[in-house]
Tab-separated table of C-alpha atoms and ligand atoms in Angstrom:
chain	number	residue	atom	x	y	z
A	1	UNK	CA	174.270	72.355	58.517
A	2	UNK	CA	171.036	73.046	59.961
A	3	UNK	CA	170.469	76.762	61.357
A	4	UNK	CA	170.099	75.576	65.651
A	5	UNK	CA	169.256	78.483	67.549
A	6	UNK	CA	167.920	79.012	70.817
A	7	UNK	CA	166.410	81.485	72.672
A	8	UNK	CA	167.294	81.197	76.561
A	9	UNK	CA	165.517	83.487	79.423
A	10	UNK	CA	165.583	82.947	82.542
A	11	UNK	CA	162.546	82.619	84.336
A	12	UNK	CA	163.164	85.221	87.206
A	13	UNK	CA	160.685	87.798	85.913
A	14	UNK	CA	158.655	88.985	82.694
A	15	UNK	CA	160.025	89.441	79.474
A	16	UNK	CA	160.005	92.760	78.010
A	17	UNK	CA	160.785	94.368	74.675
A	18	UNK	CA	164.856	94.128	75.341
A	19	UNK	CA	164.752	90.455	75.579
A	20	UNK	CA	161.852	89.720	73.030
A	21	UNK	CA	164.061	91.336	70.108
A	22	UNK	CA	166.553	88.756	70.904
A	23	UNK	CA	163.393	86.027	70.404
A	24	UNK	CA	162.040	87.735	67.613
A	25	UNK	CA	165.411	87.827	65.898
A	26	UNK	CA	166.521	84.437	66.897
A	27	UNK	CA	163.058	83.232	65.758
A	28	UNK	CA	163.659	85.173	62.387
A	29	UNK	CA	166.517	83.941	61.739
A	30	UNK	CA	166.199	80.143	62.474
A	31	UNK	CA	162.776	80.192	59.958
A	32	UNK	CA	164.379	82.070	57.066
A	33	UNK	CA	166.818	79.418	56.979
A	34	UNK	CA	164.708	76.487	57.236
A	35	UNK	CA	166.398	76.586	60.928
A	36	UNK	CA	165.777	75.345	64.457
A	37	UNK	CA	163.943	77.476	67.353
A	38	UNK	CA	164.809	76.179	70.644
A	39	UNK	CA	162.888	77.801	73.814
A	40	UNK	CA	166.171	76.709	76.473
A	41	UNK	CA	164.851	77.671	80.200
A	42	UNK	CA	167.681	79.137	81.816
A	43	UNK	CA	166.324	78.133	85.825
A	44	UNK	CA	169.477	76.964	87.336
A	45	UNK	CA	169.288	79.815	89.961
A	46	UNK	CA	166.728	77.769	91.430
A	47	UNK	CA	165.840	80.314	94.239
A	48	UNK	CA	164.817	82.967	92.041
A	49	UNK	CA	163.208	80.961	89.031
A	50	UNK	CA	159.556	80.193	89.265
A	51	UNK	CA	157.026	78.249	87.218
A	52	UNK	CA	154.849	80.831	87.036
A	53	UNK	CA	157.545	83.199	85.385
A	54	UNK	CA	158.533	80.249	83.160
A	55	UNK	CA	154.460	79.840	82.408
A	56	UNK	CA	154.150	83.342	81.650
A	57	UNK	CA	157.526	83.321	79.414
A	58	UNK	CA	155.725	80.666	76.822
A	59	UNK	CA	152.377	82.298	77.215
A	60	UNK	CA	153.764	85.589	75.792
A	61	UNK	CA	155.882	83.766	72.709
A	62	UNK	CA	152.522	82.223	71.561
A	63	UNK	CA	150.975	85.048	72.106
A	64	UNK	CA	153.722	86.809	69.575
A	65	UNK	CA	153.546	84.175	67.453
A	66	UNK	CA	156.983	82.926	68.206
A	67	UNK	CA	156.448	78.910	68.397
A	68	UNK	CA	159.534	76.805	68.981
A	69	UNK	CA	160.750	73.541	67.472
A	70	UNK	CA	162.258	72.140	71.326
A	71	UNK	CA	162.337	73.165	74.237
A	72	UNK	CA	163.827	71.954	77.902
A	73	UNK	CA	164.684	73.619	81.109
A	74	UNK	CA	168.337	73.328	82.485
A	75	UNK	CA	166.924	71.910	85.712
A	76	UNK	CA	166.962	68.696	83.878
A	77	UNK	CA	169.789	68.886	83.017
A	78	UNK	CA	171.865	68.953	85.720
A	79	UNK	CA	173.498	65.343	85.582
A	80	UNK	CA	175.482	66.895	82.472
A	81	UNK	CA	176.276	69.667	84.382
A	82	UNK	CA	178.005	67.872	87.147
A	83	UNK	CA	179.774	65.155	85.210
A	84	UNK	CA	181.403	68.714	82.584
A	85	UNK	CA	182.338	69.789	85.562
A	86	UNK	CA	184.112	66.820	86.984
A	87	UNK	CA	185.968	66.719	83.948
A	88	UNK	CA	186.781	70.438	83.953
A	89	UNK	CA	188.098	70.045	87.704
A	90	UNK	CA	190.150	66.699	86.518
A	91	UNK	CA	191.895	69.030	84.318
A	92	UNK	CA	192.624	71.666	86.689
A	93	UNK	CA	190.404	73.963	84.352
A	94	UNK	CA	187.980	74.485	87.423
A	95	UNK	CA	189.122	75.592	90.239
A	96	UNK	CA	188.248	76.147	93.983
A	97	UNK	CA	188.938	79.621	95.604
A	98	UNK	CA	187.791	80.445	99.052
A	99	UNK	CA	187.585	84.101	99.519
A	100	UNK	CA	184.390	85.455	101.078
A	101	UNK	CA	182.475	88.563	99.295
A	102	UNK	CA	184.168	91.068	101.184
A	103	UNK	CA	187.654	89.518	100.477
A	104	UNK	CA	187.025	89.862	97.168
A	105	UNK	CA	185.318	93.332	97.386
A	106	UNK	CA	188.174	94.596	99.463
A	107	UNK	CA	191.011	93.101	96.974
A	108	UNK	CA	188.959	94.874	94.117
A	109	UNK	CA	189.019	98.162	95.638
A	110	UNK	CA	193.024	97.825	96.753
A	111	UNK	CA	192.928	97.290	92.911
A	112	UNK	CA	191.218	100.831	91.652
A	113	UNK	CA	193.035	102.809	93.698
A	114	UNK	CA	196.441	101.184	92.250
A	115	UNK	CA	194.711	102.413	88.742
A	116	UNK	CA	194.663	98.578	87.821
A	117	UNK	CA	191.352	96.824	86.785
A	118	UNK	CA	189.698	94.855	88.727
A	119	UNK	CA	190.474	91.003	87.652
A	120	UNK	CA	191.198	88.050	89.966
A	121	UNK	CA	194.422	87.698	91.003
A	122	UNK	CA	194.587	83.969	90.982
A	123	UNK	CA	195.635	83.958	94.446
A	124	UNK	CA	192.832	80.882	95.160
A	125	UNK	CA	195.767	78.765	92.869
A	126	UNK	CA	198.585	79.259	94.586
A	127	UNK	CA	196.726	78.114	98.404
A	128	UNK	CA	198.141	75.063	99.751
A	129	UNK	CA	196.939	71.740	100.509
A	130	UNK	CA	196.878	73.059	104.556
A	131	UNK	CA	195.392	76.472	103.907
A	132	UNK	CA	192.898	75.087	101.777
A	133	UNK	CA	192.502	72.353	104.628
A	134	UNK	CA	191.911	75.395	106.607
A	135	UNK	CA	189.528	76.544	105.230
A	136	UNK	CA	187.809	73.996	105.128
A	137	UNK	CA	188.063	73.666	109.047
A	138	UNK	CA	185.986	76.766	109.041
A	139	UNK	CA	183.356	75.849	107.881
A	140	UNK	CA	184.323	77.744	103.739
A	141	UNK	CA	182.715	76.018	101.157
A	142	UNK	CA	184.923	76.453	97.790
A	143	UNK	CA	183.049	78.652	94.861
A	144	UNK	CA	184.925	77.425	91.177
A	145	UNK	CA	186.303	79.472	88.675
A	146	UNK	CA	187.049	78.852	85.207
A	147	UNK	CA	190.563	79.080	84.536
A	148	UNK	CA	190.702	81.837	81.285
A	149	UNK	CA	194.201	81.164	78.928
A	150	UNK	CA	194.575	85.174	79.044
A	151	UNK	CA	195.211	85.548	75.317
A	152	UNK	CA	192.650	87.361	72.643
A	153	UNK	CA	189.817	85.564	71.939
A	154	UNK	CA	188.594	86.217	68.297
A	155	UNK	CA	185.387	85.717	66.490
A	156	UNK	CA	183.758	87.396	63.280
A	157	UNK	CA	180.200	88.496	64.645
A	158	UNK	CA	177.812	88.405	61.929
A	159	UNK	CA	176.649	92.361	63.155
A	160	UNK	CA	179.801	93.778	64.913
A	161	UNK	CA	182.462	91.899	62.718
A	162	UNK	CA	185.739	91.004	63.770
A	163	UNK	CA	185.084	91.173	67.584
A	164	UNK	CA	188.370	90.572	69.694
A	165	UNK	CA	187.956	90.430	73.862
A	166	UNK	CA	191.240	89.408	75.349
A	167	UNK	CA	190.708	87.494	78.858
A	168	UNK	CA	193.894	88.247	80.145
A	169	UNK	CA	191.966	91.380	81.162
A	170	UNK	CA	188.785	89.119	82.350
A	171	UNK	CA	188.503	87.352	85.767
A	172	UNK	CA	188.096	83.942	85.675
A	173	UNK	CA	184.350	83.569	85.787
A	174	UNK	CA	183.003	81.598	88.837
A	175	UNK	CA	180.833	78.756	87.113
A	176	UNK	CA	179.829	77.042	90.434
A	177	UNK	CA	179.251	79.113	93.558
A	178	UNK	CA	179.596	78.507	97.263
A	179	UNK	CA	176.384	76.449	97.572
A	180	UNK	CA	177.001	74.620	94.343
A	181	UNK	CA	174.084	76.489	92.261
A	182	UNK	CA	175.576	76.918	88.587
A	183	UNK	CA	175.220	80.289	87.403
A	184	UNK	CA	174.522	80.562	83.484
A	185	UNK	CA	177.702	80.560	82.116
A	186	UNK	CA	178.565	76.838	81.870
A	187	UNK	CA	175.444	75.057	81.535
A	188	UNK	CA	175.013	77.590	78.329
A	189	UNK	CA	177.764	76.729	76.970
A	190	UNK	CA	177.318	72.714	77.607
A	191	UNK	CA	173.275	72.905	76.493
A	192	UNK	CA	175.175	75.120	72.928
A	193	UNK	CA	177.435	72.419	72.755
A	194	UNK	CA	175.150	69.562	73.074
A	195	UNK	CA	171.816	71.002	71.055
A	196	UNK	CA	174.167	71.585	68.417
A	197	UNK	CA	173.406	75.494	68.112
A	198	UNK	CA	174.946	77.109	65.618
A	199	UNK	CA	174.293	80.720	65.653
A	200	UNK	CA	174.099	82.301	69.105
A	201	UNK	CA	171.874	85.623	69.080
A	202	UNK	CA	171.265	88.080	71.553
A	203	UNK	CA	172.115	91.565	73.202
A	204	UNK	CA	175.764	93.200	72.959
A	205	UNK	CA	175.856	92.891	76.772
A	206	UNK	CA	176.833	89.076	76.110
A	207	UNK	CA	180.351	90.213	74.084
A	208	UNK	CA	182.245	89.631	77.138
A	209	UNK	CA	180.523	86.675	77.967
A	210	UNK	CA	180.912	85.419	74.554
A	211	UNK	CA	184.803	85.203	74.373
A	212	UNK	CA	185.083	83.414	78.212
A	213	UNK	CA	181.957	81.176	76.751
A	214	UNK	CA	184.229	80.587	73.535
A	215	UNK	CA	187.255	79.159	75.855
A	216	UNK	CA	184.495	77.163	78.475
A	217	UNK	CA	182.792	75.810	74.935
A	218	UNK	CA	186.214	74.826	73.670
A	219	UNK	CA	186.893	72.615	76.849
A	220	UNK	CA	183.125	70.791	76.226
A	221	UNK	CA	183.913	70.315	72.832
A	222	UNK	CA	186.994	68.428	73.717
A	223	UNK	CA	185.572	66.584	76.155
A	224	UNK	CA	182.426	65.453	74.439
A	225	UNK	CA	185.432	64.632	71.767
A	226	UNK	CA	186.310	62.093	73.868
A	227	UNK	CA	183.413	60.355	74.271
A	228	UNK	CA	183.040	60.505	70.448
A	229	UNK	CA	180.782	63.293	69.950
A	230	UNK	CA	181.194	66.016	67.740
A	231	UNK	CA	180.384	69.323	68.647
A	232	UNK	CA	181.373	73.286	67.073
A	233	UNK	CA	181.585	76.841	68.329
A	234	UNK	CA	178.677	78.272	66.993
A	235	UNK	CA	178.835	81.964	65.302
A	236	UNK	CA	177.961	85.070	67.159
A	237	UNK	CA	175.173	87.998	66.262
A	238	UNK	CA	175.140	90.157	69.245
A	239	UNK	CA	173.024	93.196	68.890
A	240	UNK	CA	172.828	96.864	69.922
A	241	UNK	CA	170.824	97.149	72.884
A	242	UNK	CA	167.211	99.270	72.810
A	243	UNK	CA	167.458	102.688	74.039
A	244	UNK	CA	164.187	104.585	74.653
A	245	UNK	CA	162.903	107.427	72.453
A	246	UNK	CA	164.608	110.254	75.107
A	247	UNK	CA	168.202	108.061	74.134
A	248	UNK	CA	168.184	106.901	77.747
A	249	UNK	CA	168.079	103.149	78.438
A	250	UNK	CA	165.134	101.475	78.705
A	251	UNK	CA	166.438	99.137	82.087
A	252	UNK	CA	164.350	101.473	85.009
A	253	UNK	CA	161.324	101.177	82.882
A	254	UNK	CA	161.262	97.760	81.668
A	255	UNK	CA	158.759	97.045	84.290
A	256	UNK	CA	156.393	98.825	82.270
A	257	UNK	CA	157.723	97.473	79.066
A	258	UNK	CA	156.743	94.069	79.591
A	259	UNK	CA	154.720	91.914	76.754
A	260	UNK	CA	152.079	90.876	79.552
A	261	UNK	CA	151.694	94.546	80.544
A	262	UNK	CA	151.501	95.581	76.817
A	263	UNK	CA	149.091	93.108	75.922
A	264	UNK	CA	147.022	94.509	78.702
A	265	UNK	CA	147.384	97.783	77.201
A	266	UNK	CA	145.481	96.295	74.180
A	267	UNK	CA	148.623	97.038	71.677
A	268	UNK	CA	148.594	94.033	68.960
A	269	UNK	CA	151.365	90.996	68.715
A	270	UNK	CA	151.911	92.424	64.968
A	271	UNK	CA	152.551	96.007	66.030
A	272	UNK	CA	155.261	94.440	68.902
A	273	UNK	CA	157.224	92.150	66.123
A	274	UNK	CA	156.386	94.603	62.977
A	275	UNK	CA	158.479	97.107	65.639
A	276	UNK	CA	160.970	95.013	66.724
A	277	UNK	CA	161.841	93.010	63.925
A	278	UNK	CA	163.003	95.996	62.149
A	279	UNK	CA	164.364	98.451	64.422
A	280	UNK	CA	167.882	98.994	64.709
A	281	UNK	CA	167.562	97.633	61.012
A	282	UNK	CA	168.204	99.867	57.668
A	283	UNK	CA	164.936	98.478	56.377
A	284	UNK	CA	161.860	100.943	57.186
A	285	UNK	CA	159.291	99.576	59.814
A	286	UNK	CA	156.197	98.707	58.165
A	287	UNK	CA	152.755	96.640	59.741
A	288	UNK	CA	153.121	93.810	59.203
A	289	UNK	CA	151.162	90.849	60.487
A	290	UNK	CA	152.320	87.680	58.608
A	291	UNK	CA	156.098	86.709	60.535
A	292	UNK	CA	156.995	85.049	57.665
A	293	UNK	CA	156.680	87.097	55.491
A	294	UNK	CA	159.292	89.343	58.324
A	295	UNK	CA	161.388	86.139	58.200
A	296	UNK	CA	161.990	86.380	54.409
A	297	UNK	CA	163.300	89.612	54.357
A	298	UNK	CA	165.706	89.013	57.617
A	299	UNK	CA	169.287	89.514	57.364
A	300	UNK	CA	172.361	90.501	59.381
A	301	UNK	CA	173.949	92.440	57.042
A	302	UNK	CA	170.820	94.837	56.951
A	303	UNK	CA	171.229	95.157	60.966
A	304	UNK	CA	173.457	98.250	62.569
A	305	UNK	CA	175.309	98.615	64.917
A	306	UNK	CA	174.030	101.584	66.709
A	307	UNK	CA	171.315	101.654	69.599
A	308	UNK	CA	168.138	100.952	68.287
A	309	UNK	CA	165.453	103.867	69.483
A	310	UNK	CA	162.578	101.852	70.768
A	311	UNK	CA	159.545	104.739	70.809
A	312	UNK	CA	156.166	104.210	72.498
A	313	UNK	CA	154.460	106.490	69.996
A	314	UNK	CA	155.514	104.679	66.922
A	315	UNK	CA	154.631	101.626	68.851
A	316	UNK	CA	151.039	103.131	69.106
A	317	UNK	CA	150.887	104.461	65.748
A	318	UNK	CA	151.751	100.812	64.208
A	319	UNK	CA	149.403	99.570	66.581
A	320	UNK	CA	146.284	101.944	64.669
A	321	UNK	CA	148.050	100.712	61.575
A	322	UNK	CA	147.928	97.438	61.662
A	323	UNK	CA	144.025	97.463	63.073
A	324	UNK	CA	142.655	99.924	59.868
A	325	UNK	CA	144.469	96.687	57.885
A	326	UNK	CA	142.002	94.183	59.466
A	327	UNK	CA	139.073	92.030	58.078
A	328	UNK	CA	136.784	91.576	60.475
A	329	UNK	CA	136.783	87.891	60.545
A	330	UNK	CA	140.626	88.300	61.467
A	331	UNK	CA	139.622	89.655	64.458
A	332	UNK	CA	136.146	88.199	64.661
A	333	UNK	CA	136.616	86.496	68.777
A	334	UNK	CA	137.771	89.632	70.114
A	335	UNK	CA	135.565	91.809	68.014
A	336	UNK	CA	132.487	89.845	69.260
A	337	UNK	CA	133.691	90.022	72.852
A	338	UNK	CA	133.475	93.356	72.422
A	339	UNK	CA	130.079	93.319	70.755
A	340	UNK	CA	131.421	95.128	67.870
A	341	UNK	CA	129.135	93.588	64.397
A	342	UNK	CA	131.267	93.497	61.387
A	343	UNK	CA	129.205	96.648	59.878
A	344	UNK	CA	130.485	98.760	63.470
A	345	UNK	CA	133.912	97.922	62.425
A	346	UNK	CA	134.176	98.734	58.969
A	347	UNK	CA	132.418	101.904	59.819
A	348	UNK	CA	134.931	102.943	62.944
A	349	UNK	CA	138.071	100.601	62.359
A	350	UNK	CA	139.877	103.340	60.872
A	351	UNK	CA	139.569	105.673	63.643
A	352	UNK	CA	140.701	103.122	65.968
A	353	UNK	CA	144.337	103.055	67.939
A	354	UNK	CA	143.566	100.377	69.987
A	355	UNK	CA	140.541	97.591	69.304
A	356	UNK	CA	138.795	98.535	72.758
A	357	UNK	CA	138.657	101.429	70.907
A	358	UNK	CA	136.292	99.950	68.459
A	359	UNK	CA	134.100	98.741	71.977
A	360	UNK	CA	134.163	102.766	72.679
A	361	UNK	CA	132.883	103.465	69.228
A	362	UNK	CA	130.210	101.024	69.602
A	363	UNK	CA	128.691	102.010	72.617
A	364	UNK	CA	127.883	106.094	70.792
A	365	UNK	CA	126.601	104.474	67.810
A	366	UNK	CA	124.302	101.358	69.277
A	367	UNK	CA	124.420	102.532	73.363
A	368	UNK	CA	123.123	105.724	74.527
A	369	UNK	CA	125.145	108.985	74.805
A	370	UNK	CA	124.968	112.274	76.490
A	371	UNK	CA	125.006	114.173	73.348
A	372	UNK	CA	126.731	117.318	73.309
A	373	UNK	CA	123.966	120.357	72.010
A	374	UNK	CA	126.301	123.704	71.104
A	375	UNK	CA	123.202	125.043	69.479
A	376	UNK	CA	119.388	123.971	70.597
A	377	UNK	CA	117.271	125.595	67.850
A	378	UNK	CA	119.766	124.240	64.982
A	379	UNK	CA	120.027	121.173	66.894
A	380	UNK	CA	116.079	121.067	66.736
A	381	UNK	CA	115.567	121.727	63.656
A	382	UNK	CA	117.631	119.556	62.054
A	383	UNK	CA	116.560	116.545	64.428
A	384	UNK	CA	113.112	117.189	61.913
A	385	UNK	CA	114.977	116.784	58.687
A	386	UNK	CA	116.403	113.477	59.635
A	387	UNK	CA	115.356	111.417	56.694
A	388	UNK	CA	112.810	108.168	57.615
A	389	UNK	CA	113.982	104.731	57.761
A	390	UNK	CA	115.789	102.757	56.677
A	391	UNK	CA	118.835	105.045	56.506
A	392	UNK	CA	121.621	104.449	53.956
A	393	UNK	CA	125.358	105.592	52.974
A	394	UNK	CA	123.115	108.193	50.917
A	395	UNK	CA	121.085	109.159	53.542
A	396	UNK	CA	123.767	111.773	54.577
A	397	UNK	CA	123.969	113.679	52.325
A	398	UNK	CA	120.492	114.202	52.107
A	399	UNK	CA	120.183	115.144	55.981
A	400	UNK	CA	122.645	117.276	55.171
A	401	UNK	CA	121.163	119.067	52.309
A	402	UNK	CA	118.388	119.270	54.151
A	403	UNK	CA	119.885	121.048	57.000
A	404	UNK	CA	121.520	123.836	54.909
A	405	UNK	CA	118.950	125.009	52.893
A	406	UNK	CA	116.427	125.249	55.821
A	407	UNK	CA	119.582	126.996	58.203
A	408	UNK	CA	121.761	128.011	55.523
A	409	UNK	CA	124.937	127.040	57.395
A	410	UNK	CA	127.555	125.435	56.087
A	411	UNK	CA	131.109	123.915	56.157
A	412	UNK	CA	131.524	123.364	60.473
A	413	UNK	CA	128.881	125.584	61.684
A	414	UNK	CA	127.039	122.873	59.776
A	415	UNK	CA	128.872	119.811	60.348
A	416	UNK	CA	130.153	120.550	64.060
A	417	UNK	CA	127.358	120.998	65.714
A	418	UNK	CA	125.529	117.726	63.824
A	419	UNK	CA	128.832	115.627	64.944
A	420	UNK	CA	128.739	116.650	68.786
A	421	UNK	CA	125.110	116.309	68.760
A	422	UNK	CA	124.910	112.702	67.002
A	423	UNK	CA	128.015	110.547	68.465
A	424	UNK	CA	129.247	113.553	71.265
A	425	UNK	CA	132.664	113.819	70.442
A	426	UNK	CA	134.516	116.117	68.227
A	427	UNK	CA	135.917	113.424	65.887
A	428	UNK	CA	135.547	110.269	64.663
A	429	UNK	CA	134.538	107.831	61.767
A	430	UNK	CA	132.564	109.317	58.383
A	431	UNK	CA	129.134	110.273	59.562
A	432	UNK	CA	127.880	109.372	55.939
A	433	UNK	CA	128.986	105.576	57.385
A	434	UNK	CA	127.816	106.014	60.625
A	435	UNK	CA	123.966	107.758	60.500
A	436	UNK	CA	122.582	104.419	59.255
A	437	UNK	CA	124.123	102.514	62.129
A	438	UNK	CA	122.705	105.221	63.926
A	439	UNK	CA	119.636	105.041	63.155
A	440	UNK	CA	116.494	107.935	62.859
A	441	UNK	CA	114.638	107.598	66.043
A	442	UNK	CA	118.114	107.723	67.834
A	443	UNK	CA	119.837	110.688	65.820
A	444	UNK	CA	116.355	112.659	66.448
A	445	UNK	CA	116.152	112.139	70.143
A	446	UNK	CA	120.421	113.334	70.271
A	447	UNK	CA	119.225	116.072	67.968
A	448	UNK	CA	116.533	117.158	70.613
A	449	UNK	CA	118.953	117.306	73.174
A	450	UNK	CA	117.675	113.502	74.433
A	451	UNK	CA	120.104	110.825	76.286
A	452	UNK	CA	119.301	108.333	73.950
B	1	LIG	N1	169.776	83.384	80.379
B	1	LIG	C1	170.271	84.139	79.756
B	1	LIG	C2	169.999	85.514	80.018
B	1	LIG	O1	168.470	85.371	79.746
B	1	LIG	C3	171.085	83.665	78.357
B	1	LIG	C4	172.163	84.387	77.486
B	1	LIG	C5	172.158	84.529	76.036
B	1	LIG	O2	171.444	83.881	75.240
B	1	LIG	O3	173.214	83.193	76.496
B	1	LIG	O4	170.855	86.364	79.844
């Protein structure tokens, strides 16, 4: 059996940390098993789906390194969905309903006041031919529900373990709206069977859907079997959802947690994947730029059921750690675009959180800055003690010894005013490393309070 998984975003918006975690886990699982990763675009809602969102999703996945082996859009498969729904109608598993949204809401309200669960009462199943004709004459169009078995559906969830959902407590799902639009459920079931999906990995908000889908998939498998095609139910793995560092759900903040936004904010793809791969597992979060290495250690056994905490501060720390380990060659195109040379990168990489910070340090080292002079006499004296070019890695030590001998300053009183004058900053990379890059001329000018 070839492991086959799919990531199935709806192109009605951007992808964010929440759904990218599902994408990543599908990808990692497929790669760990030499399997296949399918990108399926769930665009049956043609009013809300856009090509622009779809392109953006693909771009985000490529940027993250989550390449797919196969991709398709549900909008290209309406023929298959129509064929299966006709068969389901013929067998009575898909039945027409004529209630309006208001009527359904009224029924639910009534059930709630009686302390009953708001489950659809299947009134449509007992409509007479005359009643249906009357609705049709009124111009009402039916929506179509799938008739659930109203029995417990069980599966051994790879994350949640033994899981049971009694479909007697679930409303028969609407599969087709009155305007003929397919909701995601039926197309998803048909695709999962037709594409031989072996594992459905997604968030636990889909657990109830899974029970419904098992019943629909069984019906699809039976129809396909009649056509001489084999199909099998997939295994399920439903992961817990992310919560924020404050313990609250992320749903309200997902806009700012889109991959597009994170990328625009200068986060590294590897920081996002390193964090999301391990969040909610028993393993430590470590910087990892090699997705295949993450795949090798991926295992549902290590995944817990508790909600996983997504902390932006942790993401930033990871971003910094990833950058600190990068040689210039690995980032040369992006660093060159920032005007950062290899020697500047090597000098400052330990002090960046985001790559753009290297550009800020480049400006400090190679551009002109307004020096901060704490003690003008001390700095002016120091300016006369700057060694002559060429400055080397030894020069800072030589310079500092001279200033110490000439002024008697030591410790913070010695180093702090020099750093402030030379960089305009309280903190930063090792002075011994950046001093030669700043150069003697600029150093003297800055120590004299000149913009240089
Ligand atoms: N398009 C569905 C969603 O984004 C897919 C859910 C699934 O993985 O089955 O929620």
